[in-house]
mmCIF file of C-alpha atoms in Angstrom:
data_model
loop_
_atom_site.group_PDB
_atom_site.id
_atom_site.type_symbol
_atom_site.label_atom_id
_atom_site.label_comp_id
_atom_site.label_asym_id
_atom_site.label_seq_id
_atom_site.Cartn_x
_atom_site.Cartn_y
_atom_site.Cartn_z
ATOM 1 C CA MET A 8 0.033 0.027 0.034
ATOM 2 C CA ASP A 9 1.419 3.343 -1.070
ATOM 3 C CA VAL A 10 1.051 5.887 2.032
ATOM 4 C CA ILE A 11 2.323 9.326 2.415
ATOM 5 C CA ILE A 12 2.554 11.273 5.709
ATOM 6 C CA TYR A 13 3.155 14.701 6.178
ATOM 7 C CA HIS A 14 5.385 14.654 9.362
ATOM 8 C CA ASN A 15 7.030 16.618 12.080
ATOM 9 C CA PRO A 16 9.580 14.395 13.930
ATOM 10 C CA ALA A 17 9.227 16.755 16.897
ATOM 11 C CA CYS A 18 5.391 16.068 17.260
ATOM 12 C CA GLY A 19 4.513 13.133 19.529
ATOM 13 C CA THR A 20 1.107 12.475 17.565
ATOM 14 C CA SER A 21 2.926 12.602 14.290
ATOM 15 C CA ARG A 22 5.692 10.015 15.710
ATOM 16 C CA ASN A 23 2.787 7.904 16.854
ATOM 17 C CA ALA A 24 1.044 7.889 13.573
ATOM 18 C CA LEU A 25 4.028 7.196 11.535
ATOM 19 C CA GLU A 26 4.914 4.057 13.933
ATOM 20 C CA LEU A 27 1.462 2.865 13.478
ATOM 21 C CA ILE A 28 1.798 2.882 9.713
ATOM 22 C CA ARG A 29 5.050 0.950 10.081
ATOM 23 C CA HIS A 30 3.287 -1.320 12.569
ATOM 24 C CA VAL A 31 0.929 -2.629 10.022
ATOM 25 C CA GLY A 32 3.802 -3.407 7.764
ATOM 26 C CA THR A 33 3.739 -0.463 5.515
ATOM 27 C CA GLU A 34 6.808 1.996 4.970
ATOM 28 C CA PRO A 35 5.348 4.953 4.083
ATOM 29 C CA HIS A 36 6.896 8.199 2.119
ATOM 30 C CA VAL A 37 7.823 10.549 4.945
ATOM 31 C CA VAL A 38 7.482 14.148 3.954
ATOM 32 C CA GLU A 39 9.049 16.345 6.602
ATOM 33 C CA TYR A 40 6.732 19.271 5.626
ATOM 34 C CA LEU A 41 8.858 21.747 7.709
ATOM 35 C CA LYS A 42 11.889 21.084 5.453
ATOM 36 C CA THR A 43 9.941 20.482 2.295
ATOM 37 C CA PRO A 44 6.670 22.265 2.572
ATOM 38 C CA PRO A 45 3.766 21.155 0.117
ATOM 39 C CA SER A 46 2.570 23.507 -2.574
ATOM 40 C CA ARG A 47 -0.296 25.672 -2.068
ATOM 41 C CA THR A 48 -1.983 23.404 -4.541
ATOM 42 C CA MET A 49 -1.152 20.333 -2.673
ATOM 43 C CA VAL A 50 -2.372 21.920 0.582
ATOM 44 C CA ALA A 51 -5.741 22.799 -0.877
ATOM 45 C CA TRP A 52 -5.909 19.070 -2.510
ATOM 46 C CA LEU A 53 -5.152 17.665 0.871
ATOM 47 C CA ALA A 54 -7.990 19.634 2.479
ATOM 48 C CA GLU A 55 -10.476 18.688 -0.321
ATOM 49 C CA ARG A 56 -9.624 14.989 -0.191
ATOM 50 C CA ALA A 57 -9.927 14.976 3.573
ATOM 51 C CA GLY A 58 -13.348 16.701 3.001
ATOM 52 C CA LYS A 59 -12.475 19.420 5.398
ATOM 53 C CA PRO A 60 -12.514 23.246 5.071
ATOM 54 C CA LEU A 61 -8.813 24.573 4.646
ATOM 55 C CA ARG A 62 -9.441 26.090 7.912
ATOM 56 C CA ASP A 63 -9.468 22.737 9.661
ATOM 57 C CA LEU A 64 -5.985 22.112 8.841
ATOM 58 C CA LEU A 65 -4.597 25.027 10.339
ATOM 59 C CA ARG A 66 -2.442 24.441 13.814
ATOM 60 C CA GLU A 67 -2.742 27.200 16.469
ATOM 61 C CA LYS A 68 -0.520 25.629 19.244
ATOM 62 C CA GLY A 69 3.195 26.664 18.801
ATOM 63 C CA THR A 70 2.481 28.768 15.650
ATOM 64 C CA PRO A 71 1.987 32.413 14.710
ATOM 65 C CA PHE A 72 -1.789 31.808 14.096
ATOM 66 C CA ALA A 73 -2.907 34.490 16.563
ATOM 67 C CA GLU A 74 -0.222 36.935 15.631
ATOM 68 C CA LEU A 75 -1.320 36.695 12.007
ATOM 69 C CA GLY A 76 -4.998 37.043 12.766
ATOM 70 C CA LEU A 77 -5.922 33.548 11.309
ATOM 71 C CA GLY A 78 -8.632 33.099 13.675
ATOM 72 C CA ASP A 79 -10.713 35.898 11.526
ATOM 73 C CA PRO A 80 -13.371 34.011 9.887
ATOM 74 C CA GLY A 81 -13.533 36.403 6.820
ATOM 75 C CA LEU A 82 -10.218 35.407 5.696
ATOM 76 C CA THR A 83 -10.323 33.630 2.276
ATOM 77 C CA ASP A 84 -8.658 30.227 1.348
ATOM 78 C CA ASP A 85 -5.982 31.890 -0.651
ATOM 79 C CA GLN A 86 -5.159 34.103 2.393
ATOM 80 C CA LEU A 87 -4.800 30.945 4.413
ATOM 81 C CA LEU A 88 -2.712 29.474 1.762
ATOM 82 C CA ASP A 89 -0.524 32.343 1.720
ATOM 83 C CA ALA A 90 0.074 32.057 5.472
ATOM 84 C CA ILE A 91 0.778 28.264 5.270
ATOM 85 C CA ALA A 92 3.245 28.880 2.397
ATOM 86 C CA ALA A 93 4.916 31.772 4.573
ATOM 87 C CA HIS A 94 4.812 29.733 7.574
ATOM 88 C CA PRO A 95 4.577 25.836 6.948
ATOM 89 C CA ILE A 96 4.369 25.233 10.824
ATOM 90 C CA LEU A 97 0.755 26.179 10.490
ATOM 91 C CA LEU A 98 -0.185 23.033 8.574
ATOM 92 C CA ASN A 99 -1.200 20.651 11.387
ATOM 93 C CA ARG A 100 0.024 17.259 11.433
ATOM 94 C CA PRO A 101 0.127 14.488 10.595
ATOM 95 C CA ILE A 102 -1.697 14.550 7.371
ATOM 96 C CA VAL A 103 -1.840 11.054 5.795
ATOM 97 C CA VAL A 104 -2.590 9.954 2.340
ATOM 98 C CA SER A 105 -3.466 6.391 1.540
ATOM 99 C CA PRO A 106 -5.599 4.810 -1.289
ATOM 100 C CA LEU A 107 -8.324 4.640 1.440
ATOM 101 C CA GLY A 108 -8.427 8.374 2.087
ATOM 102 C CA VAL A 109 -6.724 11.423 3.277
ATOM 103 C CA ALA A 110 -7.081 12.538 6.640
ATOM 104 C CA LEU A 111 -5.578 14.861 9.532
ATOM 105 C CA CYS A 112 -4.543 12.100 12.082
ATOM 106 C CA ARG A 113 -5.319 13.514 15.437
ATOM 107 C CA PRO A 114 -5.379 11.428 17.526
ATOM 108 C CA SER A 115 -2.681 9.283 15.991
ATOM 109 C CA GLU A 116 -4.774 6.275 16.008
ATOM 110 C CA ALA A 117 -7.270 7.618 13.211
ATOM 111 C CA VAL A 118 -4.639 6.675 10.744
ATOM 112 C CA LEU A 119 -5.859 3.057 11.368
ATOM 113 C CA ASP A 120 -8.901 4.128 9.340
ATOM 114 C CA LEU A 121 -6.503 4.530 6.231
ATOM 115 C CA LEU A 122 -4.717 1.379 6.481
ATOM 116 C CA PRO A 123 -5.408 -2.566 6.332
ATOM 117 C CA ALA A 124 -7.263 -3.626 9.404
ATOM 118 C CA ASP A 125 -6.296 -7.448 9.096
ATOM 119 C CA ASP A 126 -4.529 -9.151 11.658
ATOM 120 C CA LEU A 127 -3.564 -6.273 13.991
ATOM 121 C CA LYS A 128 -0.775 -6.814 16.606
ATOM 122 C CA PRO A 129 -0.782 -5.008 19.907
ATOM 123 C CA PHE A 130 0.312 -1.395 19.877
ATOM 124 C CA THR A 131 1.023 1.069 22.737
ATOM 125 C CA LYS A 132 1.910 4.655 22.106
ATOM 126 C CA GLU A 133 5.009 6.355 23.255
ATOM 127 C CA ASP A 134 3.064 7.808 26.130
ATOM 128 C CA GLY A 135 1.796 4.390 27.303
ATOM 129 C CA GLU A 136 -1.603 4.664 25.858
ATOM 130 C CA VAL A 137 -2.708 1.150 24.373
ATOM 131 C CA VAL A 138 -4.223 1.582 20.959
ATOM 132 C CA ILE A 139 -4.336 -2.123 19.648
ATOM 133 C CA ASP A 140 -4.951 -4.618 22.554
ATOM 134 C CA ALA A 141 -3.626 -8.072 22.969
ATOM 135 C CA SER A 142 -6.296 -9.499 20.871
ATOM 136 C CA GLY A 143 -5.755 -7.139 17.976
ATOM 137 C CA GLN A 144 -8.890 -5.067 18.611
ATOM 138 C CA ARG A 145 -8.671 -1.357 18.537
ATOM 139 C CA VAL A 146 -9.052 0.277 22.034
ATOM 140 C CA GLN A 147 -12.010 2.891 21.789
ATOM 141 C CA ARG A 148 -11.764 5.871 23.807
#
């Protein structure tokens, strides 16, 4: 299965999603989007394919979101794309693309909806939270 993850290695949620992808036996294409930001067209496509407004892909925490006034509901998608292009940290993560769809995977276990669910093995996140139990079942929170 061909999977792409827009990843920030400094983010625990992103690290957990990446490990879950690998855990099910898929080696994804990892795009460290702070080093190699996606184009405006790609960001717009990701939002469209995820079925989300572009605004839903914005990250507030640890970004210049407030300073740039990005909470203003009157801003257009072009203005939001300009902000993301100038400050890639504004793009929330991890965003995962697979043949099963596109999603902002927060929480990280949301990535399982984009991956084959056959024969899952136990998985625990780096903070100790169990995601897949000993019987191979997803733990619902």
